[in-house]
PDB file of C-alpha atoms in Angstrom:
ATOM      1  CA  MET A 227      27.022  55.813 -14.402  1.00 54.00           C
ATOM      2  CA  ASN A 228      26.451  53.192 -17.011  1.00 68.00           C
ATOM      3  CA  TYR A 229      26.360  53.585 -20.758  1.00 73.00           C
ATOM      4  CA  LEU A 230      22.542  53.542 -20.874  1.00 81.00           C
ATOM      5  CA  LEU A 231      22.423  56.618 -18.665  1.00 79.00           C
ATOM      6  CA  TYR A 232      25.102  58.306 -20.785  1.00 76.00           C
ATOM      7  CA  SER A 233      23.061  57.570 -23.902  1.00 80.00           C
ATOM      8  CA  LEU A 234      19.880  58.975 -22.364  1.00 85.00           C
ATOM      9  CA  TYR A 235      21.721  62.106 -21.272  1.00 80.00           C
ATOM     10  CA  ALA A 236      23.221  62.549 -24.747  1.00 79.00           C
ATOM     11  CA  LEU A 237      19.816  62.091 -26.354  1.00 86.00           C
ATOM     12  CA  MET A 238      18.260  64.772 -24.155  1.00 87.00           C
ATOM     13  CA  LEU A 239      21.125  67.157 -24.900  1.00 82.00           C
ATOM     14  CA  GLY A 240      20.834  66.396 -28.609  1.00 84.00           C
ATOM     15  CA  ILE A 241      17.144  67.276 -28.644  1.00 89.00           C
ATOM     16  CA  LEU A 242      17.838  70.483 -26.748  1.00 86.00           C
ATOM     17  CA  ALA A 243      20.707  71.352 -29.103  1.00 85.00           C
ATOM     18  CA  PHE A 244      18.493  70.771 -32.131  1.00 85.00           C
ATOM     19  CA  PHE A 245      15.842  73.206 -30.938  1.00 88.00           C
ATOM     20  CA  THR A 246      18.331  75.867 -29.841  1.00 88.00           C
ATOM     21  CA  GLY A 247      20.509  75.573 -32.964  1.00 85.00           C
ATOM     22  CA  GLU A 248      23.699  74.571 -31.127  1.00 85.00           C
ATOM     23  CA  ILE A 249      24.454  71.408 -33.088  1.00 85.00           C
ATOM     24  CA  VAL A 250      28.193  72.066 -33.484  1.00 87.00           C
ATOM     25  CA  THR A 251      28.562  72.720 -29.757  1.00 85.00           C
ATOM     26  CA  PHE A 252      26.716  69.481 -29.013  1.00 83.00           C
ATOM     27  CA  ILE A 253      29.029  67.509 -31.299  1.00 84.00           C
ATOM     28  CA  MET A 254      32.183  69.027 -29.782  1.00 87.00           C
ATOM     29  CA  LEU A 255      30.966  68.395 -26.229  1.00 84.00           C
ATOM     30  CA  GLY A 256      30.168  64.833 -27.260  1.00 82.00           C
ATOM     31  CA  PHE A 257      33.772  64.313 -28.385  1.00 86.00           C
ATOM     32  CA  ILE A 258      35.032  65.722 -25.091  1.00 90.00           C
ATOM     33  CA  LEU A 259      32.680  63.472 -23.129  1.00 84.00           C
ATOM     34  CA  ILE A 260      33.828  60.384 -25.030  1.00 83.00           C
ATOM     35  CA  ALA A 261      37.475  61.277 -24.391  1.00 88.00           C
ATOM     36  CA  LEU A 262      36.849  61.774 -20.661  1.00 89.00           C
ATOM     37  CA  ILE A 263      34.999  58.462 -20.387  1.00 85.00           C
ATOM     38  CA  ASN A 264      37.910  56.678 -22.095  1.00 89.00           C
ATOM     39  CA  ILE A 265      40.431  58.320 -19.749  1.00 94.00           C
ATOM     40  CA  ASN A 266      38.302  57.354 -16.745  1.00 91.00           C
ATOM     41  CA  THR A 267      38.016  53.696 -17.763  1.00 91.00           C
ATOM     42  CA  THR A 268      41.740  53.513 -18.500  1.00 95.00           C
ATOM     43  CA  LEU A 269      42.608  54.936 -15.090  1.00 96.00           C
ATOM     44  CA  LYS A 270      40.238  52.466 -13.421  1.00 94.00           C
ATOM     45  CA  LYS A 271      41.973  49.581 -15.213  1.00 95.00           C
ATOM     46  CA  ILE A 272      45.382  50.857 -14.101  1.00 97.00           C
ATOM     47  CA  ILE A 273      44.229  51.133 -10.485  1.00 96.00           C
ATOM     48  CA  THR A 274      42.844  47.600 -10.454  1.00 95.00           C
ATOM     49  CA  LYS A 275      46.114  46.278 -11.937  1.00 95.00           C
ATOM     50  CA  MET A 276      48.147  48.113  -9.297  1.00 94.00           C
ATOM     51  CA  ASP A 277      45.986  46.695  -6.499  1.00 91.00           C
ATOM     52  CA  GLU A 278      46.625  43.099  -7.600  1.00 84.00           C
TER      53      GLU A 278
END
């Protein structure tokens, strides 16, 4: 997935969270998603370095 798709997904979840009143949950899940994306990109960089 690219960042544009992540942004679209976050926007849809944000709209849904606004109408259901779950703003805090949306923010916390956003932090978790950002952390997981950073871990994933770091692991990909490590794998490419090990393959060289």
